[in-house]
Tab-separated table of C-alpha atoms and ligand atoms in Angstrom:
chain	number	residue	atom	x	y	z
A	1	UNK	CA	-26.156	7.281	-3.431
A	2	UNK	CA	-24.943	4.068	-3.774
A	3	UNK	CA	-22.436	3.138	-0.996
A	4	UNK	CA	-20.968	0.147	0.626
A	5	UNK	CA	-21.884	0.615	4.540
A	6	UNK	CA	-20.862	-1.824	7.591
A	7	UNK	CA	-22.807	-1.678	10.626
A	8	UNK	CA	-20.798	-4.362	12.713
A	9	UNK	CA	-17.024	-5.781	12.459
A	10	UNK	CA	-16.587	-9.131	10.968
A	11	UNK	CA	-15.906	-11.169	7.549
A	12	UNK	CA	-16.302	-9.679	4.099
A	13	UNK	CA	-20.251	-10.328	4.533
A	14	UNK	CA	-20.633	-7.168	6.567
A	15	UNK	CA	-19.735	-5.155	3.438
A	16	UNK	CA	-23.431	-4.580	2.759
A	17	UNK	CA	-24.393	-2.726	-0.479
A	18	UNK	CA	-27.133	0.350	0.587
A	19	UNK	CA	-28.392	3.931	-0.033
A	20	UNK	CA	-26.960	6.862	1.499
A	21	UNK	CA	-27.801	10.366	1.223
A	22	UNK	CA	-25.448	12.397	-0.987
A	23	UNK	CA	-22.532	13.911	1.365
A	24	UNK	CA	-22.386	17.602	2.034
A	25	UNK	CA	-19.016	19.079	2.055
A	26	UNK	CA	-17.621	20.470	5.290
A	27	UNK	CA	-16.193	24.179	4.722
A	28	UNK	CA	-12.827	22.617	4.249
A	29	UNK	CA	-13.882	19.580	1.988
A	30	UNK	CA	-14.573	18.481	-1.329
A	31	UNK	CA	-17.253	15.955	-2.602
A	32	UNK	CA	-15.379	13.641	-5.104
A	33	UNK	CA	-17.571	11.640	-7.670
A	34	UNK	CA	-15.648	8.214	-7.580
A	35	UNK	CA	-14.276	6.899	-10.767
A	36	UNK	CA	-12.150	4.086	-9.326
A	37	UNK	CA	-11.734	3.594	-5.743
A	38	UNK	CA	-8.880	1.229	-4.554
A	39	UNK	CA	-9.328	-1.933	-2.248
A	40	UNK	CA	-6.455	-2.482	0.440
A	41	UNK	CA	-5.428	-4.501	3.097
A	42	UNK	CA	-6.317	-1.490	5.609
A	43	UNK	CA	-9.866	-1.831	4.484
A	44	UNK	CA	-9.980	-5.761	5.560
A	45	UNK	CA	-8.211	-4.701	9.070
A	46	UNK	CA	-10.840	-1.684	9.651
A	47	UNK	CA	-13.732	-4.469	8.398
A	48	UNK	CA	-12.577	-7.103	10.960
A	49	UNK	CA	-11.716	-4.853	13.869
A	50	UNK	CA	-8.126	-5.225	14.004
A	51	UNK	CA	-8.209	-1.294	13.346
A	52	UNK	CA	-10.515	0.646	15.312
A	53	UNK	CA	-13.476	2.170	13.423
A	54	UNK	CA	-16.477	3.897	14.377
A	55	UNK	CA	-19.741	2.267	13.025
A	56	UNK	CA	-22.012	2.586	10.767
A	57	UNK	CA	-18.974	3.029	8.644
A	58	UNK	CA	-18.320	3.346	4.707
A	59	UNK	CA	-15.141	1.690	4.145
A	60	UNK	CA	-12.456	2.599	1.328
A	61	UNK	CA	-9.447	5.176	1.987
A	62	UNK	CA	-8.264	5.965	-1.619
A	63	UNK	CA	-10.219	7.059	-4.943
A	64	UNK	CA	-10.013	8.899	-7.722
A	65	UNK	CA	-12.722	10.839	-9.458
A	66	UNK	CA	-13.945	14.223	-10.359
A	67	UNK	CA	-14.575	17.100	-7.863
A	68	UNK	CA	-18.408	17.900	-7.847
A	69	UNK	CA	-18.469	20.244	-5.344
A	70	UNK	CA	-16.360	22.493	-2.954
A	71	UNK	CA	-16.619	23.966	0.816
A	72	UNK	CA	-16.476	27.716	0.774
A	73	UNK	CA	-12.829	27.871	2.344
A	74	UNK	CA	-11.556	25.268	-0.142
A	75	UNK	CA	-8.415	26.678	-2.171
A	76	UNK	CA	-6.546	23.244	-3.205
A	77	UNK	CA	-9.120	22.159	-5.607
A	78	UNK	CA	-12.316	23.511	-7.848
A	79	UNK	CA	-15.533	21.952	-9.319
A	80	UNK	CA	-14.686	19.860	-12.157
A	81	UNK	CA	-10.906	19.002	-11.519
A	82	UNK	CA	-9.748	15.541	-11.672
A	83	UNK	CA	-8.445	14.555	-8.416
A	84	UNK	CA	-7.153	11.734	-6.152
A	85	UNK	CA	-6.450	11.047	-2.720
A	86	UNK	CA	-5.471	8.405	-0.010
A	87	UNK	CA	-5.992	8.682	4.063
A	88	UNK	CA	-9.788	9.605	4.040
A	89	UNK	CA	-12.367	7.295	4.803
A	90	UNK	CA	-15.718	6.766	2.611
A	91	UNK	CA	-14.574	5.635	-0.972
A	92	UNK	CA	-16.345	2.629	-1.285
A	93	UNK	CA	-19.048	4.964	-2.754
A	94	UNK	CA	-20.420	7.098	-5.656
A	95	UNK	CA	-19.752	10.133	-3.867
A	96	UNK	CA	-17.457	10.839	-1.150
A	97	UNK	CA	-16.519	14.123	0.875
A	98	UNK	CA	-12.742	14.713	1.645
A	99	UNK	CA	-10.264	17.324	3.155
A	100	UNK	CA	-9.254	19.341	0.356
A	101	UNK	CA	-5.759	19.223	1.857
A	102	UNK	CA	-5.750	15.424	0.851
A	103	UNK	CA	-6.576	15.699	-2.644
A	104	UNK	CA	-4.090	15.853	-5.416
A	105	UNK	CA	-4.158	16.921	-9.042
A	106	UNK	CA	-4.226	14.125	-11.659
A	107	UNK	CA	-2.480	14.995	-14.740
A	108	UNK	CA	-4.201	13.854	-18.167
A	109	UNK	CA	-1.285	11.805	-18.895
A	110	UNK	CA	-2.664	9.368	-15.954
A	111	UNK	CA	-6.028	7.673	-16.353
A	112	UNK	CA	-8.314	7.604	-12.896
A	113	UNK	CA	-7.896	3.764	-12.421
A	114	UNK	CA	-4.368	4.316	-12.582
A	115	UNK	CA	-4.355	7.350	-10.342
A	116	UNK	CA	-6.510	5.386	-7.673
A	117	UNK	CA	-4.025	2.470	-7.840
A	118	UNK	CA	-1.222	5.058	-7.141
A	119	UNK	CA	-2.313	6.726	-4.279
A	120	UNK	CA	-1.910	4.444	-1.352
A	121	UNK	CA	0.193	1.641	-2.513
A	122	UNK	CA	2.499	4.082	-4.845
A	123	UNK	CA	2.895	5.996	-2.215
A	124	UNK	CA	3.793	3.662	0.388
A	125	UNK	CA	6.277	2.302	-1.781
A	126	UNK	CA	7.822	5.732	-2.124
A	127	UNK	CA	8.018	6.421	1.431
A	128	UNK	CA	9.724	2.951	1.891
A	129	UNK	CA	11.988	3.372	-0.612
A	130	UNK	CA	12.674	7.216	-0.743
A	131	UNK	CA	12.440	8.312	3.041
A	132	UNK	CA	11.858	5.354	5.519
A	133	UNK	CA	15.388	3.991	4.000
A	134	UNK	CA	16.972	6.053	1.431
A	135	UNK	CA	17.817	3.466	-1.144
A	136	UNK	CA	20.428	4.526	-3.567
A	137	UNK	CA	22.907	2.890	-6.052
A	138	UNK	CA	25.020	0.404	-3.936
A	139	UNK	CA	22.091	-0.401	-1.698
A	140	UNK	CA	20.737	-3.844	-1.219
A	141	UNK	CA	17.206	-4.057	-0.466
A	142	UNK	CA	15.083	-7.474	0.332
A	143	UNK	CA	11.205	-6.950	-0.702
A	144	UNK	CA	8.652	-9.552	0.416
A	145	UNK	CA	5.489	-9.960	-1.268
A	146	UNK	CA	7.208	-8.262	-4.240
A	147	UNK	CA	4.643	-9.319	-6.798
A	148	UNK	CA	1.817	-7.556	-4.862
A	149	UNK	CA	0.483	-4.239	-4.840
A	150	UNK	CA	2.970	-2.175	-2.678
A	151	UNK	CA	5.655	-4.774	-3.636
A	152	UNK	CA	5.796	-4.651	-7.665
A	153	UNK	CA	5.995	-0.458	-7.215
A	154	UNK	CA	8.566	-0.928	-4.458
A	155	UNK	CA	10.845	-3.090	-6.655
A	156	UNK	CA	10.338	-0.541	-9.695
A	157	UNK	CA	11.466	2.159	-7.506
A	158	UNK	CA	14.286	0.805	-5.907
A	159	UNK	CA	15.866	-0.169	-9.320
A	160	UNK	CA	14.639	3.370	-10.490
A	161	UNK	CA	17.628	4.728	-7.753
A	162	UNK	CA	20.185	1.828	-8.868
A	163	UNK	CA	19.647	-0.235	-5.783
A	164	UNK	CA	19.741	-4.319	-5.806
A	165	UNK	CA	16.460	-6.125	-5.209
A	166	UNK	CA	16.238	-9.187	-3.666
A	167	UNK	CA	12.689	-10.119	-3.971
A	168	UNK	CA	10.875	-12.605	-2.252
A	169	UNK	CA	7.422	-14.279	-3.353
A	170	UNK	CA	5.608	-17.493	-2.988
A	171	UNK	CA	4.632	-19.046	-6.717
A	172	UNK	CA	6.471	-19.229	-9.672
A	173	UNK	CA	3.576	-16.943	-11.425
A	174	UNK	CA	4.492	-14.148	-8.892
A	175	UNK	CA	8.228	-14.632	-9.287
A	176	UNK	CA	7.685	-14.009	-13.100
A	177	UNK	CA	5.992	-10.703	-12.095
A	178	UNK	CA	8.752	-9.824	-9.900
A	179	UNK	CA	11.402	-10.332	-12.217
A	180	UNK	CA	9.631	-8.388	-14.800
A	181	UNK	CA	9.258	-5.463	-12.405
A	182	UNK	CA	13.075	-5.500	-12.614
A	183	UNK	CA	14.095	-7.538	-9.339
A	184	UNK	CA	17.723	-8.915	-9.522
A	185	UNK	CA	17.195	-11.935	-7.979
A	186	UNK	CA	13.750	-13.901	-6.911
A	187	UNK	CA	13.516	-15.796	-3.699
A	188	UNK	CA	10.701	-18.259	-3.438
A	189	UNK	CA	10.688	-17.775	0.329
A	190	UNK	CA	7.744	-20.369	0.720
A	191	UNK	CA	10.331	-22.929	-0.830
A	192	UNK	CA	13.434	-22.232	0.180
A	193	UNK	CA	15.335	-20.769	3.205
A	194	UNK	CA	15.134	-16.822	2.938
A	195	UNK	CA	18.110	-16.054	5.001
A	196	UNK	CA	20.251	-18.592	3.288
A	197	UNK	CA	19.323	-17.232	-0.222
A	198	UNK	CA	19.742	-13.779	1.203
A	199	UNK	CA	23.242	-14.269	2.678
A	200	UNK	CA	24.039	-16.362	-0.601
A	201	UNK	CA	23.551	-13.332	-2.614
A	202	UNK	CA	24.995	-10.641	-0.484
A	203	UNK	CA	28.520	-12.640	0.303
A	204	UNK	CA	27.075	-13.609	3.620
A	205	UNK	CA	26.878	-9.782	4.969
A	206	UNK	CA	23.156	-9.441	4.580
A	207	UNK	CA	21.056	-6.625	3.100
A	208	UNK	CA	20.884	-3.241	4.107
A	209	UNK	CA	17.487	-3.134	4.273
A	210	UNK	CA	14.172	-5.918	4.452
A	211	UNK	CA	10.756	-4.427	3.696
A	212	UNK	CA	8.423	-6.869	5.411
A	213	UNK	CA	4.682	-6.578	4.402
A	214	UNK	CA	3.978	-10.203	5.597
A	215	UNK	CA	4.469	-9.691	9.426
A	216	UNK	CA	3.759	-12.626	11.592
A	217	UNK	CA	5.313	-15.409	9.485
A	218	UNK	CA	8.309	-13.657	8.573
A	219	UNK	CA	9.586	-10.771	11.075
A	220	UNK	CA	12.212	-13.244	12.426
A	221	UNK	CA	13.589	-14.372	9.224
A	222	UNK	CA	13.706	-10.781	8.021
A	223	UNK	CA	15.675	-9.859	10.968
A	224	UNK	CA	18.225	-12.364	10.013
A	225	UNK	CA	18.885	-11.248	6.617
A	226	UNK	CA	20.184	-7.919	7.595
A	227	UNK	CA	23.723	-6.750	7.777
A	228	UNK	CA	25.080	-5.219	10.879
A	229	UNK	CA	22.992	-2.065	11.575
A	230	UNK	CA	20.807	-2.738	8.978
A	231	UNK	CA	17.217	-1.938	8.977
A	232	UNK	CA	13.931	-3.952	9.239
A	233	UNK	CA	10.909	-1.912	7.837
A	234	UNK	CA	7.766	-4.104	9.071
A	235	UNK	CA	4.965	-2.335	7.486
A	236	UNK	CA	2.192	-4.765	7.074
A	237	UNK	CA	0.667	-7.518	8.639
A	238	UNK	CA	-0.647	-9.844	5.663
A	239	UNK	CA	-0.240	-13.050	7.777
A	240	UNK	CA	-0.777	-11.355	10.731
A	241	UNK	CA	0.717	-9.297	13.626
A	242	UNK	CA	3.920	-9.109	14.810
A	243	UNK	CA	4.226	-9.950	18.527
A	244	UNK	CA	6.100	-7.691	20.799
A	245	UNK	CA	9.922	-7.771	20.269
A	246	UNK	CA	12.374	-7.382	22.888
A	247	UNK	CA	14.637	-4.474	22.353
A	248	UNK	CA	17.700	-6.882	23.090
A	249	UNK	CA	16.580	-8.730	19.827
A	250	UNK	CA	18.002	-5.784	18.003
A	251	UNK	CA	21.224	-5.782	19.785
A	252	UNK	CA	21.874	-9.769	19.809
A	253	UNK	CA	21.249	-9.999	15.905
A	254	UNK	CA	23.595	-6.932	14.979
A	255	UNK	CA	22.555	-3.243	16.277
A	256	UNK	CA	19.771	-3.625	14.049
A	257	UNK	CA	17.300	-0.822	13.469
A	258	UNK	CA	13.579	-1.381	13.877
A	259	UNK	CA	10.837	0.694	12.502
A	260	UNK	CA	6.845	0.011	11.999
A	261	UNK	CA	5.937	3.042	9.683
A	262	UNK	CA	2.573	4.123	8.353
A	263	UNK	CA	1.591	6.350	5.211
A	264	UNK	CA	-0.384	8.987	7.314
A	265	UNK	CA	2.747	9.867	8.908
A	266	UNK	CA	4.731	10.514	5.238
A	267	UNK	CA	2.117	12.652	3.774
A	268	UNK	CA	1.235	14.620	6.793
A	269	UNK	CA	2.697	17.758	5.230
A	270	UNK	CA	0.983	18.999	2.006
A	271	UNK	CA	4.165	19.630	0.438
A	272	UNK	CA	5.120	16.529	1.013
A	273	UNK	CA	1.997	14.617	-0.043
A	274	UNK	CA	2.060	16.692	-3.681
A	275	UNK	CA	6.125	15.795	-3.882
A	276	UNK	CA	5.172	12.099	-3.571
A	277	UNK	CA	2.140	12.099	-5.920
A	278	UNK	CA	3.612	14.314	-8.778
A	279	UNK	CA	6.666	12.255	-8.932
A	280	UNK	CA	4.639	9.245	-9.366
A	281	UNK	CA	2.116	10.268	-11.682
A	282	UNK	CA	5.230	11.550	-13.760
A	283	UNK	CA	6.808	8.370	-13.613
A	284	UNK	CA	3.561	6.474	-14.556
A	285	UNK	CA	2.570	9.076	-17.328
A	286	UNK	CA	6.016	8.455	-19.050
A	287	UNK	CA	5.760	4.853	-18.782
A	288	UNK	CA	8.868	4.617	-16.652
A	289	UNK	CA	6.512	3.018	-13.664
A	290	UNK	CA	4.424	0.347	-15.002
A	291	UNK	CA	0.989	0.218	-12.572
A	292	UNK	CA	-0.445	-3.274	-12.945
A	293	UNK	CA	-4.289	-3.434	-12.449
A	294	UNK	CA	-5.144	-6.747	-11.012
A	295	UNK	CA	-8.858	-6.925	-10.663
A	296	UNK	CA	-11.819	-4.524	-10.971
A	297	UNK	CA	-14.987	-5.343	-9.515
A	298	UNK	CA	-18.348	-3.482	-9.169
A	299	UNK	CA	-19.083	-1.112	-5.951
A	300	UNK	CA	-21.801	-4.369	-4.899
A	301	UNK	CA	-18.951	-7.027	-5.143
A	302	UNK	CA	-16.735	-5.340	-2.377
A	303	UNK	CA	-17.098	-8.311	-0.396
A	304	UNK	CA	-15.877	-10.479	-3.194
A	305	UNK	CA	-12.958	-7.816	-3.835
A	306	UNK	CA	-11.939	-8.591	0.113
A	307	UNK	CA	-11.927	-12.321	-0.287
A	308	UNK	CA	-9.793	-12.438	-2.825
A	309	UNK	CA	-7.284	-9.821	-1.150
A	310	UNK	CA	-7.354	-11.909	1.912
A	311	UNK	CA	-6.705	-15.206	0.058
A	312	UNK	CA	-3.325	-13.510	-1.012
A	313	UNK	CA	-3.864	-14.181	-4.765
A	314	UNK	CA	-3.418	-10.140	-5.935
A	315	UNK	CA	-0.901	-9.803	-8.393
A	316	UNK	CA	-1.497	-5.956	-8.706
A	317	UNK	CA	-4.067	-3.228	-7.781
A	318	UNK	CA	-7.809	-4.105	-6.982
A	319	UNK	CA	-10.377	-1.535	-7.745
A	320	UNK	CA	-14.122	-0.915	-7.224
A	321	UNK	CA	-15.525	1.086	-9.919
A	322	UNK	CA	-19.041	2.232	-8.959
B	401	NDP	P1	-0.108	-7.362	-1.769
B	401	NDP	O1	-0.890	-7.501	-3.025
B	401	NDP	O2	1.278	-7.138	-1.498
B	401	NDP	O3	-0.801	-8.871	-0.963
B	401	NDP	C1	-0.683	-9.303	-0.072
B	401	NDP	C2	0.582	-10.181	-0.207
B	401	NDP	O4	0.973	-10.809	1.026
B	401	NDP	C3	0.149	-11.716	-0.944
B	401	NDP	O5	0.043	-11.436	-2.303
B	401	NDP	C4	0.905	-12.570	-0.248
B	401	NDP	O6	2.211	-12.391	-1.664
B	401	NDP	C5	1.496	-11.898	0.705
B	401	NDP	N1	1.141	-12.790	1.706
B	401	NDP	C6	1.747	-13.560	2.706
B	401	NDP	N2	1.114	-14.227	3.689
B	401	NDP	C7	-0.422	-13.728	3.415
B	401	NDP	C8	-1.433	-14.288	4.053
B	401	NDP	N3	-1.579	-15.163	5.037
B	401	NDP	N4	-2.373	-13.782	3.851
B	401	NDP	C9	-2.408	-12.877	2.594
B	401	NDP	N5	-1.439	-12.439	1.956
B	401	NDP	C10	-0.332	-12.884	2.169
B	401	NDP	O7	-1.078	-6.245	-0.824
B	401	NDP	P2	-0.964	-4.816	-0.893
B	401	NDP	O8	-0.187	-4.566	-1.836
B	401	NDP	O9	-2.236	-4.036	-0.918
B	401	NDP	O10	-0.574	-4.527	0.982
B	401	NDP	C11	0.768	-5.287	1.344
B	401	NDP	C12	1.176	-4.664	2.621
B	401	NDP	O11	1.401	-3.414	2.854
B	401	NDP	C13	-0.282	-4.798	3.631
B	401	NDP	O12	0.182	-5.724	4.473
B	401	NDP	C14	-0.574	-3.708	3.802
B	401	NDP	O13	-1.464	-3.488	5.066
B	401	NDP	C15	0.849	-2.997	3.802
B	401	NDP	N6	0.676	-1.476	3.623
B	401	NDP	C16	1.036	-0.831	4.502
B	401	NDP	C17	1.165	0.513	4.497
B	401	NDP	C18	1.851	1.632	5.348
B	401	NDP	O14	1.876	2.519	5.531
B	401	NDP	N7	2.301	0.817	6.457
B	401	NDP	C19	0.267	1.240	3.207
B	401	NDP	C20	-0.168	0.381	2.353
B	401	NDP	C21	-0.298	-1.178	2.700
B	401	NDP	P3	3.193	-13.836	-1.922
B	401	NDP	O15	2.259	-14.636	-2.214
B	401	NDP	O16	4.467	-13.595	-2.218
B	401	NDP	O17	3.820	-14.112	-0.245
């Protein structure tokens, strides 16, 4: 089968197209024929070495496709089922073996590209909005990188439950996308002072929660956007990792809460995984959630997809289609 394999860490050039033997399913695994594989920031962190992975390595942590083989202990899926998954490696390939416990069924109302687009970014937006901080009518949330993959879905889910969304993004084109997603206000955070803009929009009080995936460039202003006892949800490092934070800073800035969540801990339980996926598929299938596919590449062009992502140009989901 065709696959992308890296034998060393480094820039996008280490993502080399290659031929590998088709995977055999372990007793608890299914082999999925990949119809669309998602490209995510975690893939770039694993490629560069920021996140540790063993080499050689086939990147890619999400995909949608059709079950081609099942291990003898598998009860969650059968040959021919349309499924999707996130959080298991190896999806930059024509075939991938994944634990059956990680796959979810994809309904007919959702095509494979949309399903792939919803797994990692959609479930991230879902847990951020509904579990890490439980948004509701009356909540005010700041969403950074609001026109991006997770950001746009997060804005829509926050609006779905009636929260007020202050969306922060860099360019005017992205601001239009954030507005179209339903943001109440859009802040061009590279042009204007984010803290002042959020204070102005909240009668000086600050927001209940800031969802910050930009990291190094923004974490400090994000803290200052919060109300007393507000929550900073640092969930990504798009501009680089955040340095160590002294707990006394949380005290000084208003008895703040700080969390650094990851998706794996919010879908570790299969009931939680299937709940999040089913809810997202339902919203996408009925048209209530708009999933924006930004760009699609062939498998061999994985390096170009990484360059595009790392250039900060994304306005939706990036996919590899084998
Ligand atoms: P995005 O589509 O949001 O792309 C990243 C965005 O970050 C850019 O569009 C840009 O938006 C902003 N950005 C700011 N500075 C930089 C920079 N120096 N380089 C690149 N981008 C920059 O990506 P995703 O939706 O795929 O992921 C968003 C974040 O969420 C990532 O940091 C990722 O690691 C994280 N993530 C975390 C998960 C978790 O469970 N913790 C799970 C999934 C994703 P703008 O121009 O508006 O500033």
